[in-house]
Coordinates of C-alpha atoms and ligand atoms in Angstrom, one line a residue:
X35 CA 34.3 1.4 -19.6
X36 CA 34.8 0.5 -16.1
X37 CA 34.4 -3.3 -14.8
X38 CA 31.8 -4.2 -12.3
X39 CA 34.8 -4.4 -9.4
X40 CA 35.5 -0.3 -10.6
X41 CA 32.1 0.7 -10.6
X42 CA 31.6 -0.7 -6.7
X43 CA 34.9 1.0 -5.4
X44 CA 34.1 4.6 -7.6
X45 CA 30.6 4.3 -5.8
X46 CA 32.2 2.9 -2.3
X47 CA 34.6 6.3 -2.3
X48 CA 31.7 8.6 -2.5
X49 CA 31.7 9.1 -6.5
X50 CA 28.4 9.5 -8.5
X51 CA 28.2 7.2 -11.6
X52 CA 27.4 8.4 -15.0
X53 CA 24.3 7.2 -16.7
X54 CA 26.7 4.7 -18.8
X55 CA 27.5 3.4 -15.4
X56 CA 24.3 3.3 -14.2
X57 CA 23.6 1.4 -17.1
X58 CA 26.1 -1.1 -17.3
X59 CA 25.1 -2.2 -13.6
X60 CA 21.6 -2.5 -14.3
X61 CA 21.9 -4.6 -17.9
X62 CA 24.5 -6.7 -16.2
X63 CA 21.7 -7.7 -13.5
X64 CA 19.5 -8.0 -16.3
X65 CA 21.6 -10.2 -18.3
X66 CA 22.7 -12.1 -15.2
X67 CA 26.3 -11.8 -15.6
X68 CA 27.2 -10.1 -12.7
X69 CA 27.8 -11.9 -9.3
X70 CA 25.2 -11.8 -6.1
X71 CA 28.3 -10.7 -4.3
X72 CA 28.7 -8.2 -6.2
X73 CA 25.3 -6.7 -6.5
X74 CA 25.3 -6.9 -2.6
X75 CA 28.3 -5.0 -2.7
X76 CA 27.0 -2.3 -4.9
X77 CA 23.8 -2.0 -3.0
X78 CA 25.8 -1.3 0.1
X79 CA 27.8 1.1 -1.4
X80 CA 24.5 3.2 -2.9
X81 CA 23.1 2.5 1.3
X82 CA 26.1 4.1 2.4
X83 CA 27.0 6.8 -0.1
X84 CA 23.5 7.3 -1.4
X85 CA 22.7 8.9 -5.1
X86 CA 22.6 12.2 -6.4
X87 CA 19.0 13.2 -7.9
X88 CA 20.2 12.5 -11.5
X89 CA 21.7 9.0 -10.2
X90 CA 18.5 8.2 -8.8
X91 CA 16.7 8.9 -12.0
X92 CA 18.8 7.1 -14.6
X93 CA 18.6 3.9 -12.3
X94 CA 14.8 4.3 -12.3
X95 CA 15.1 4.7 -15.9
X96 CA 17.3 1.5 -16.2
X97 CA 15.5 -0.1 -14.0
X98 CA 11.9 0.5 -16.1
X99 CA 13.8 -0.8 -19.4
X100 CA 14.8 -3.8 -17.6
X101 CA 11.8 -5.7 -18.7
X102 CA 8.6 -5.0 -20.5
X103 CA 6.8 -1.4 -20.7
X104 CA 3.4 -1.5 -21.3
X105 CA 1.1 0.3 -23.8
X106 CA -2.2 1.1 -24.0
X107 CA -4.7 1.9 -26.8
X108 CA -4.7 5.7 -28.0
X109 CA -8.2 6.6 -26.7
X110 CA -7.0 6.2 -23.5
X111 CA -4.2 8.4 -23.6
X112 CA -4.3 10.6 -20.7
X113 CA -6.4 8.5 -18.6
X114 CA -4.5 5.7 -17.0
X115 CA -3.7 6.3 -13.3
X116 CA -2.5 4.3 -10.6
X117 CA -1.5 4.8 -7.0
X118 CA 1.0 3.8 -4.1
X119 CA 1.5 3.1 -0.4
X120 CA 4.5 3.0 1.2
X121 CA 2.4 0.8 3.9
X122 CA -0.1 0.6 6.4
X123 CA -2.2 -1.2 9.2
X124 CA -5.9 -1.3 8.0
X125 CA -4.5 0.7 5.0
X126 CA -7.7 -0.8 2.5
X127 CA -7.6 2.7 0.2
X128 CA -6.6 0.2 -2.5
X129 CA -10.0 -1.6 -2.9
X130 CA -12.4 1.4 -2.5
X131 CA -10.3 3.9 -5.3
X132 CA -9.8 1.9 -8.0
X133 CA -13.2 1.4 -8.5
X134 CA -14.3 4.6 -7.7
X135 CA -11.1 6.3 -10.2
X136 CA -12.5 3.9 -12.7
X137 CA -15.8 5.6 -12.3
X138 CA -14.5 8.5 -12.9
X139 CA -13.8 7.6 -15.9
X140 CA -9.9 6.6 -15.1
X141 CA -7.9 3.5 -16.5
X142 CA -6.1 2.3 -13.4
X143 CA -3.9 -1.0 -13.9
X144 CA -3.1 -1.3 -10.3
X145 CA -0.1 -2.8 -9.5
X146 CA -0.2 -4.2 -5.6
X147 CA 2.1 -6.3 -3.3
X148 CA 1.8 -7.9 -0.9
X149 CA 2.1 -8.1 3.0
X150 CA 5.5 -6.3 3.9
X151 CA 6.6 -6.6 7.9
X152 CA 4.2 -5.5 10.0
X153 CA 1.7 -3.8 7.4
X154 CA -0.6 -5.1 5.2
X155 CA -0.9 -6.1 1.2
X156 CA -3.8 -5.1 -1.0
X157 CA -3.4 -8.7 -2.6
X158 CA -3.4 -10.7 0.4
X159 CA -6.4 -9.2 1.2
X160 CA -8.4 -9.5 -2.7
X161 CA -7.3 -13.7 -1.9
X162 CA -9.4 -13.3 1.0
X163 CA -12.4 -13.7 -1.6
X164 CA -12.8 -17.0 -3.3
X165 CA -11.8 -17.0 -6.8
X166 CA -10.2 -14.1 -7.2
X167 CA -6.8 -14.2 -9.4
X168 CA -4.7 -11.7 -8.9
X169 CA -2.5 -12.9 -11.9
X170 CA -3.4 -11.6 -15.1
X171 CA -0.9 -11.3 -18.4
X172 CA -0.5 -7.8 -20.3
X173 CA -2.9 -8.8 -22.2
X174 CA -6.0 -9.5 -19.6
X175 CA -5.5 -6.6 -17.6
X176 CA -6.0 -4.5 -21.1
X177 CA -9.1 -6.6 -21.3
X178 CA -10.2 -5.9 -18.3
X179 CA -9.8 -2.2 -18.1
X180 CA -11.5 -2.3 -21.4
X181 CA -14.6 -4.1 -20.2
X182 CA -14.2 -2.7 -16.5
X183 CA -11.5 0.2 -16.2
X184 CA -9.8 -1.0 -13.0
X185 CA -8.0 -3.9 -12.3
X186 CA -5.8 -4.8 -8.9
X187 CA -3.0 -7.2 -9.9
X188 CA 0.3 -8.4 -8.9
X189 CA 3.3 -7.7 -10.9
X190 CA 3.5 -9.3 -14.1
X191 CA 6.6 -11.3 -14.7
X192 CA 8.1 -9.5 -17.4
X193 CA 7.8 -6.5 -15.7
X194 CA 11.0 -4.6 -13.9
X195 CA 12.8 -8.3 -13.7
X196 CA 15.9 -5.9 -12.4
X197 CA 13.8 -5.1 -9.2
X198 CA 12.9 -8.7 -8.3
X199 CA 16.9 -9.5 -8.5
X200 CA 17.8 -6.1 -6.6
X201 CA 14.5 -6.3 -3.5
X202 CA 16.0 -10.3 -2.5
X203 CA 19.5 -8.9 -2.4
X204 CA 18.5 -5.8 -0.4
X205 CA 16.0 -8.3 1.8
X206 CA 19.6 -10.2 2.2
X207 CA 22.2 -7.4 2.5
X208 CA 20.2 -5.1 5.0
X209 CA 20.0 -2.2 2.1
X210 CA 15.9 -1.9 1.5
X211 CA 15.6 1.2 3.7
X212 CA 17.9 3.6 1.2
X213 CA 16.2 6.6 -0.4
X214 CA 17.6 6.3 -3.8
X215 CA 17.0 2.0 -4.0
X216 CA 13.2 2.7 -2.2
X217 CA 12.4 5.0 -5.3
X218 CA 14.1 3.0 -8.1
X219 CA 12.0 -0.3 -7.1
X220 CA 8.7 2.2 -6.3
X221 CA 8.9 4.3 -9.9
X222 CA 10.2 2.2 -12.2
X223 CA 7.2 -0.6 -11.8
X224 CA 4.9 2.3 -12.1
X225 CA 7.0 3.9 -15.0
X226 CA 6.5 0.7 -16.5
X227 CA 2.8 0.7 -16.2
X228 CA 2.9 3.6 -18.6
X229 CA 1.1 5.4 -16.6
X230 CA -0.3 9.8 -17.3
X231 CA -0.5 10.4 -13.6
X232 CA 0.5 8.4 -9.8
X233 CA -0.2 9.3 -6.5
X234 CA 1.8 8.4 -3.4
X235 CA 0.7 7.8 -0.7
X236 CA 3.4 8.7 1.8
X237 CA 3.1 7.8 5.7
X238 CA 4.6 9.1 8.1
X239 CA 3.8 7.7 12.4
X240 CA 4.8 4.6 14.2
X241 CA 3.7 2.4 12.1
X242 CA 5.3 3.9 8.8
X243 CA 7.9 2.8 7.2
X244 CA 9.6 6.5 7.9
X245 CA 8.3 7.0 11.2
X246 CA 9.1 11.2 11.7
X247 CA 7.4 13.5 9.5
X248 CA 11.0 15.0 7.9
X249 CA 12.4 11.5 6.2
X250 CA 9.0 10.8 5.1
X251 CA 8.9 14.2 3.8
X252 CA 12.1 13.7 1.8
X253 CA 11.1 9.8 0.5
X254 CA 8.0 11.3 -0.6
X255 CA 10.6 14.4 -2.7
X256 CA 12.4 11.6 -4.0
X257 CA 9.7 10.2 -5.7
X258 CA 7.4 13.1 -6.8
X259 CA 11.1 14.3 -8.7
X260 CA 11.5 11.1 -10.1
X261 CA 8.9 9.7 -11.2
X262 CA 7.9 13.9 -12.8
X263 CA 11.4 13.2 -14.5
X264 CA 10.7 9.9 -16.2
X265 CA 7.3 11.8 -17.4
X266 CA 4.7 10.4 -15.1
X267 CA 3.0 13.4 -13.5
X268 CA 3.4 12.6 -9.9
X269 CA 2.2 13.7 -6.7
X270 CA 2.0 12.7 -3.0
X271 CA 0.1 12.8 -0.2
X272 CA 2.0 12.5 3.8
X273 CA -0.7 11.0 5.8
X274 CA -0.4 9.9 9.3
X275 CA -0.2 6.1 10.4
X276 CA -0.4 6.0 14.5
X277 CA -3.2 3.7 14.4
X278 CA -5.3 1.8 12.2
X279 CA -7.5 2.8 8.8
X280 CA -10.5 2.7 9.7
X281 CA -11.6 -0.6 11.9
X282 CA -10.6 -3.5 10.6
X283 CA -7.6 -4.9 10.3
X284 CA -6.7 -8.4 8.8
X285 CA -7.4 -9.5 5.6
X286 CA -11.1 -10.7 5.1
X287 CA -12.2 -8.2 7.9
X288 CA -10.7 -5.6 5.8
X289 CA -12.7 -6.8 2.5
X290 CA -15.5 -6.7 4.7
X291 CA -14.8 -2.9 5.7
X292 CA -14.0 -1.7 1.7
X293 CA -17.3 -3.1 0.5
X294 CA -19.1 -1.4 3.3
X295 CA -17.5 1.9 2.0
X296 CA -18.5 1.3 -1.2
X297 CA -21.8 0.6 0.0
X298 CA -22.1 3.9 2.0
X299 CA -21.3 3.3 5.0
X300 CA -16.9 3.8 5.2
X301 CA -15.1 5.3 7.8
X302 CA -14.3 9.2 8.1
X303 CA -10.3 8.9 7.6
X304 CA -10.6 5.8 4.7
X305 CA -13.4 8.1 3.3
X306 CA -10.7 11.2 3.6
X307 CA -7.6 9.3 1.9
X308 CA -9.7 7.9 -0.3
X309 CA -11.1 11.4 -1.5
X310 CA -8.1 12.8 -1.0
X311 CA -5.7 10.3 -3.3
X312 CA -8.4 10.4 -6.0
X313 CA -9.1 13.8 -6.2
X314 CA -5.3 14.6 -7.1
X315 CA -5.4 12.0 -9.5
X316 CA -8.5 13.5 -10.9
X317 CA -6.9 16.9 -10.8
X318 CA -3.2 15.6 -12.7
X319 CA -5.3 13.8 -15.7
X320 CA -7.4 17.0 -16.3
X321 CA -10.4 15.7 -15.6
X322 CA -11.2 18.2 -13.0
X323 CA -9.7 22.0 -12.7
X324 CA -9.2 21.8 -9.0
X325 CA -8.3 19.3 -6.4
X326 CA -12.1 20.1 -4.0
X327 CA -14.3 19.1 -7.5
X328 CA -11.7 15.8 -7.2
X329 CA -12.9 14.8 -4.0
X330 CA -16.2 15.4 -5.0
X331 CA -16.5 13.5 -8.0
X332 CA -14.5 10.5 -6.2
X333 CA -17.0 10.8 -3.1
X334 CA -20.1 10.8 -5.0
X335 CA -18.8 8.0 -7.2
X336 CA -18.2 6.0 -3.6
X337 CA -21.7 6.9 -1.3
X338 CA -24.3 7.1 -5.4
X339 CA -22.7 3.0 -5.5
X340 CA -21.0 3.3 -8.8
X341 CA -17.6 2.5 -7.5
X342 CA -19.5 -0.7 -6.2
X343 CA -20.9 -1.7 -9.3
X344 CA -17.5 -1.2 -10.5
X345 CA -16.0 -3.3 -7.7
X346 CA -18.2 -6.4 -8.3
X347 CA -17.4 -6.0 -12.3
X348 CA -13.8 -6.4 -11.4
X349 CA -14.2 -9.2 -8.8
X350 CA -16.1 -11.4 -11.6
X351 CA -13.4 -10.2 -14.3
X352 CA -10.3 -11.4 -12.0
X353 CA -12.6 -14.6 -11.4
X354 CA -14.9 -14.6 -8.8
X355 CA -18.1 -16.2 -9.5
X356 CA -21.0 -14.3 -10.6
X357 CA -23.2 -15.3 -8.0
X358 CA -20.6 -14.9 -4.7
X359 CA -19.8 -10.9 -6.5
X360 CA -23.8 -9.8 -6.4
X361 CA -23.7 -11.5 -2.8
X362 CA -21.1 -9.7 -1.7
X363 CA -22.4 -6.3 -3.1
X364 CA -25.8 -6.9 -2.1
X365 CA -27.0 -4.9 1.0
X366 CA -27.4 -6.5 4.0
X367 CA -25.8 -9.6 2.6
X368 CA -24.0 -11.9 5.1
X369 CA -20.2 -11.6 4.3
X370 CA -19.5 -15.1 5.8
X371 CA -21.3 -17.0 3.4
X372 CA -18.9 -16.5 0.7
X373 CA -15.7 -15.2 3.1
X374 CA -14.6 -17.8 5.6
X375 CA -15.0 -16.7 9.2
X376 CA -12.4 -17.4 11.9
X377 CA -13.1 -20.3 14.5
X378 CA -12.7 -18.0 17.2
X379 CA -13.9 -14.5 18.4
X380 CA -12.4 -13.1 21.8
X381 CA -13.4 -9.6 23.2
X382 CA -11.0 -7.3 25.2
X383 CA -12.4 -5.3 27.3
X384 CA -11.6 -1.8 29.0
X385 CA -9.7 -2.1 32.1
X386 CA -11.3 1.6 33.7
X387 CA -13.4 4.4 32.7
X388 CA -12.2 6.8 30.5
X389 CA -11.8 8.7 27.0
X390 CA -9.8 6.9 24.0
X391 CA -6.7 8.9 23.5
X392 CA -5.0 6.4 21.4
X393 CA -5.0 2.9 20.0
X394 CA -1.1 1.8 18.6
X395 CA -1.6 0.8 15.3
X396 CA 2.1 -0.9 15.3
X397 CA 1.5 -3.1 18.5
X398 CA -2.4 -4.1 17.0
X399 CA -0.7 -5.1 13.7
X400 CA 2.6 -6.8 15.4
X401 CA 0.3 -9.0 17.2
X402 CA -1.8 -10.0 14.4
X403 CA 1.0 -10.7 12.3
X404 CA 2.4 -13.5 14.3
X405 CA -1.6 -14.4 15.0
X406 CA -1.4 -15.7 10.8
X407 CA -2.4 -12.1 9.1
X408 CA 1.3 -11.7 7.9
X409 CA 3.8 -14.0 6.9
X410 CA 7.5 -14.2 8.3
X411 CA 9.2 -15.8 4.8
X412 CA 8.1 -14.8 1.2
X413 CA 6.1 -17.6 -0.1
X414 CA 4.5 -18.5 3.2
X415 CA 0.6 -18.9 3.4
X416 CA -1.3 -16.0 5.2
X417 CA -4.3 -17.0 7.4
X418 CA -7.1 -14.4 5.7
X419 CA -10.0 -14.7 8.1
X420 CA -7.5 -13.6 11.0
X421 CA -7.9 -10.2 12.1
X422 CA -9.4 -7.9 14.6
X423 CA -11.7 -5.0 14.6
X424 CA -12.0 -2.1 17.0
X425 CA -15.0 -1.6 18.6
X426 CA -14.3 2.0 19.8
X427 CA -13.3 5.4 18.0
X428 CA -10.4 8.2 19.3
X429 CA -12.1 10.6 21.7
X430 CA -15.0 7.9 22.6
X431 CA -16.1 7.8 26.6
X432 CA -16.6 4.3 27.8
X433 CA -17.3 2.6 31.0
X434 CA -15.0 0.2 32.3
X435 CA -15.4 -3.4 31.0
X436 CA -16.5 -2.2 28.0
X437 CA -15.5 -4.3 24.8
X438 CA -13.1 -2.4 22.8
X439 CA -11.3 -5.0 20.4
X440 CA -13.1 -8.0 18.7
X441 CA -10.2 -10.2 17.8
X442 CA -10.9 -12.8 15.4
X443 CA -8.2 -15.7 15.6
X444 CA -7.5 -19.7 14.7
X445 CA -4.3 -21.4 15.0
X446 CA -1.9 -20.2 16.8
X447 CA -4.2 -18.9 19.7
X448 CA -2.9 -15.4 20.9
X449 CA -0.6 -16.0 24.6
X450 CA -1.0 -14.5 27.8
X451 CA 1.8 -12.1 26.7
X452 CA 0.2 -11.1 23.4
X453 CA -3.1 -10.6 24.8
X454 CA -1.3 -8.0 27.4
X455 CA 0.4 -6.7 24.5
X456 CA -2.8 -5.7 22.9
X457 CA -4.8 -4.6 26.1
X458 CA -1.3 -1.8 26.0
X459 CA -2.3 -0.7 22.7
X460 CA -5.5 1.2 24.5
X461 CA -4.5 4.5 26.3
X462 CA -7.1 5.9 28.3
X463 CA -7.4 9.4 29.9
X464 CA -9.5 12.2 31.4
X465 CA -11.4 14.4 29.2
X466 CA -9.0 17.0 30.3
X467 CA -6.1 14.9 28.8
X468 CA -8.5 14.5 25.5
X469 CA -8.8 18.2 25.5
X470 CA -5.2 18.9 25.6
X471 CA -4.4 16.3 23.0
X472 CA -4.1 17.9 19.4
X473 CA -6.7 17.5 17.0
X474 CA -5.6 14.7 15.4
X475 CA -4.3 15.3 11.7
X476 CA -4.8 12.6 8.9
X477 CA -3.3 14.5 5.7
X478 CA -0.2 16.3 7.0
X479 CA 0.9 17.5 3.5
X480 CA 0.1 16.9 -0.6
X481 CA 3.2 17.3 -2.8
X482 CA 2.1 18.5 -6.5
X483 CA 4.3 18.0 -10.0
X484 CA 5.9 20.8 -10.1
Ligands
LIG267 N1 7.7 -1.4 -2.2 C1 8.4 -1.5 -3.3 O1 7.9 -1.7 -4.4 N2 9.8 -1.3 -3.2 C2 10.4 -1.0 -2.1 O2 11.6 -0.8 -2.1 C3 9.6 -0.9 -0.9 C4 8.3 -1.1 -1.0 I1 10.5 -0.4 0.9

C-alpha cells in the first residue's frame, strides 16, 4: 500500500488512484491521521490533474461512508427527494418546493447551506423568521417528515465529516472550483441523505458559479453520472442566472417573496424553476409518467395553497410559534410584525426614459453583500432584514425618474460609490434594442438519468 507522501506524487504526475487509494486518503482524513499539509497538497494535485469519472465516484463514495448514512422507514421507500443549487441571487426555489414536493406526496429532507460569496443561502434566509431552528438531529427530521413530509435543515454533524475537513482546506488552498472535489462534497451529502431521486439545479450566467453555458454543462455531467452511479437517480436542470429570481433579494425580503408564491401570487421564472425542478423529481420517483403532468401537479400544489399549509406545518415543526406561522400564512397579513424590517428604505430612480434590457444580478448582489446580506468569514452574523427589491420587470417602459430599486439597508449605509455601482446594474435602451435582444431563456437544458 502506498503512503500518504506516494499517493500525492502518483496523483501530482498525472496518475489515477485506485479505489484502495482513494480509500486510504479519505479514512486517513476521517481518522485524522494525515497532515493539513498534506491534504492541501492532495487537493492541489486532484485541482491540477483532475479525476477520471471512476475516481470521481469512489471518492464520492468514500466521501458518503465517511460519516453517518441515513435511513428511512420502508413505506417510504421510493419517495424521498431532495434538490440542489449550485447558487444564486434571489435564488428562493428552496422554500416554495419543498412544501409543494411534500404535497405531492414526497419525503424531502432538505439539506441547505448557507450564504456562499456573492449568492445567497436557503438557511440564512429560514433565520430570517423568528424561531426557526435549522438544526435538527437524524432523529427529528424523521419526525418531522413523518408529521409534515418536508424539512429544510443544515447538515447534521455526523453527516459527510470528510467534507467539512476537505471544503476549509479547499476555502485555504484555492482548490474549491475543481470538477471532481465540487461533486464529491455536492453528492456525497446527498448520497448520504439516502435519497430515490435529486435534482440539480445547475446555473450557468454572470452570477453562476460557472459563468459560460459549456463548464456548467460539464459540472452539471459530472454530477448527474455520479450521483446515477452511487444509485441516486439524478437529474439536472441548466438555468440561467444574469439577474435576480424573481424580485427580492436579501434574506427576509426573500421569505417575504416565497410565501407570496405560495400564496398565489410568485413570480413567472421562480414559478418556472419551481415547476420545472419538481416536476422531474415527480417524474424520477414514479409518481407521474411524464415530466408536463410534473409541473402540473407541483403548480396546482403551489397556486390551490397546499404547499402553504405545508410550509406553515414545517415552520411550527422547526420551531416557530404557532401564532407568528398562521400570521405569516395568512392573506394580507403584515410580514413586518413578525419579520423585522430594516431602519431604512432608499429608492433609485431611472436616470432617462427607456425600456429595461437588463438588471446585473452579480453587481445587485455584490453590493448587498457588503450592505450585511452576506458574510465575508464563516461564522459571521448576517444582517436578515437587508435587501432590496426591484420595482421593474425586463422589457418594462418607464419614464425617467421612475423608481426602479427599493433598497432596504441599516448599518453600514451604502457609499456614494456603491449607490453608482447599483444605478450601473440598470441598462436601458430603445424598443428597437429590446426587439433585437433575444428572448430571454430561463431553462437552457434538463439532463435526465440515463
Ligand atoms: N456546495 C457544496 O456543498 N460543495 C461545494 O463544493 C460547493 C458548493 I462549490
Amino acid at each position: 500500500m502506498l503512503s500518504i507522501p506516494d499517493l500525492i506524487k502518483k496523483k501530482r504526475d498525472g496518475g489515477t488512484l485506485s479505489d484502495e487509494e482513494v480509500k486510504t486518503f479519505i479514512q486517513a482524513i476521517t481518522n485524522q491521521t494525515i497532515q493539513d499539509c498534506q491534504t492541501g497538497a492532495m487537493l492541489m494535485a486532484i485541482w491540477q490533474k483532475g479525476m477520471v469519472v471512476k475516481e470521481t465516484q469512489t471518492l464520492t463514495r468514500e466521501m458518503m461512508s465517511s460519516g453517518e448514512v441515513m435511513s428511512w422507514p420502508e413505506e417510504w421507500a421510493g419517495l424521498v427527494v431532495d434538490k440542489h443549487s449550485t447558487g444564486g441571487v434571489g435564488d428562493k426555489v428552496s422554500l416554495v418546493l419543498a412544501p409543494a414536493l411534500a404535497a405531492c406526496g414526497c419525503k424531502v429532507p432538505m439539506i441547505s447551506g448557507r450564504g456562499l460569496a456573492h449568492t445567497g443561502g436557503t438557511l440564512d434566509k429560514l433565520e430570517s423568521i423568528p424561531g426557526f431552528n435549522i438544526h435538527q438531529s437524524a432523529e427529528q427530521i424523521q419526525r418531522i417528515l413523518g408529521s409534515v413530509g418536508c424539512c429544510i435543515v443544515g447538515q447534521t454533524e455526523t453527516l459527510v465529516p470528510a467534507d467539512r475537513v476537505l471544503y476549509a482546506l479547499r476555502d485555504a488552498t484555492s482548490t474549491v472550483d475543481s470538477l471532481p472535489l465540487i461533486t464529491g462534497s455536492i453528492i456525497s451529502k446527498k448520497g448520504a441523505e439516502s435519497l430515490t431521486a435529486l435534482v440539480l439545479d445547475v446555473k450557468f450566467g454572470r452570477a453562476a458559479l460557472y459563468k459560460d453555458l459549456e463548464s456548467a454543462k460539464e459540472l452539471a455531467q459530472s454530477l448527474v453520472s455520479v450521483g446515477n452511479g452511487l444509485g441516486v437517480r439524478t437529474g439536472a436542470v441548466l438555468s440561467c442566472m444574469d439577474g435576480t429570481i424573481g424580485r427580492c433579494v436579501g434574506n427576509s425580503l426573500e421569505v417575504i417573496e416565497s410565501l407570496e408564491t405560495l400564496k398565489g401570487n410568485g413570480p413567472r421564472d421562480l414559478m418556472e424553476l419551481v415547476a420545472t425542478l419538481g416536476g422531474l423529481l415527480l417524474k424520477m420517483t414514479g409518481l407521474v409518467s411524464d415530466l408536463s403532468e410534473g409541473r402540473k401537479q407541483i403548480s396546482d400544489a403551489v397556486i390551490g395553497g397546499a404547499a402553504l399549509s405545508k410550509f406553515q406545518a414545517m415552520m411550527e415543526a422547526q420551531g416557530v410559534a404557532a401564532e407568528a406561522a398562521r400570521s405569516l400564512c395568512s392573506t394580507r397579513t403584515d410580514y413586518y410584525r413578525v419579520l423585522r424590517k430594516a431602519e431604512h428604505q432608499t429608492e433609485l430612480k431611472t436616470p432617462a426614459e427607456g425600456v429595461v434590457l437588463d438588471v446585473d444580478g452579480l453587481v445587485l448582489a455584490e453590493v448587498l453583500h457588503k450592505l450585511g446580506v452576506g458574510r465575508s468569514k464563516a461564522g459571521e452574523p448576517v444582517n436578515h432584514s437587508v435587501g432590496a427589491e426591484l420595482l421593474v420587470s425586463l422589457g418594462q417602459r418607464v419614464g425617467k425618474g421612475a423608481s426602479w430599486l427599493r433598497l432596504h439597508y441599516e448599518d453600514p449605509a451604502p457609499s456614494p460609490d456603491q449607490m453608482s455601482k447599483l444605478q450601473k446594474a440598470l441598462t436601458l435602451g430603445t424598443d428597437r434594442d429590446a426587439q433585437i435582444q433575444q428572448e430571454h431563456t430561463l431553462v437552457k437544458e434538463v439532463l435526465l438519468p440515463h
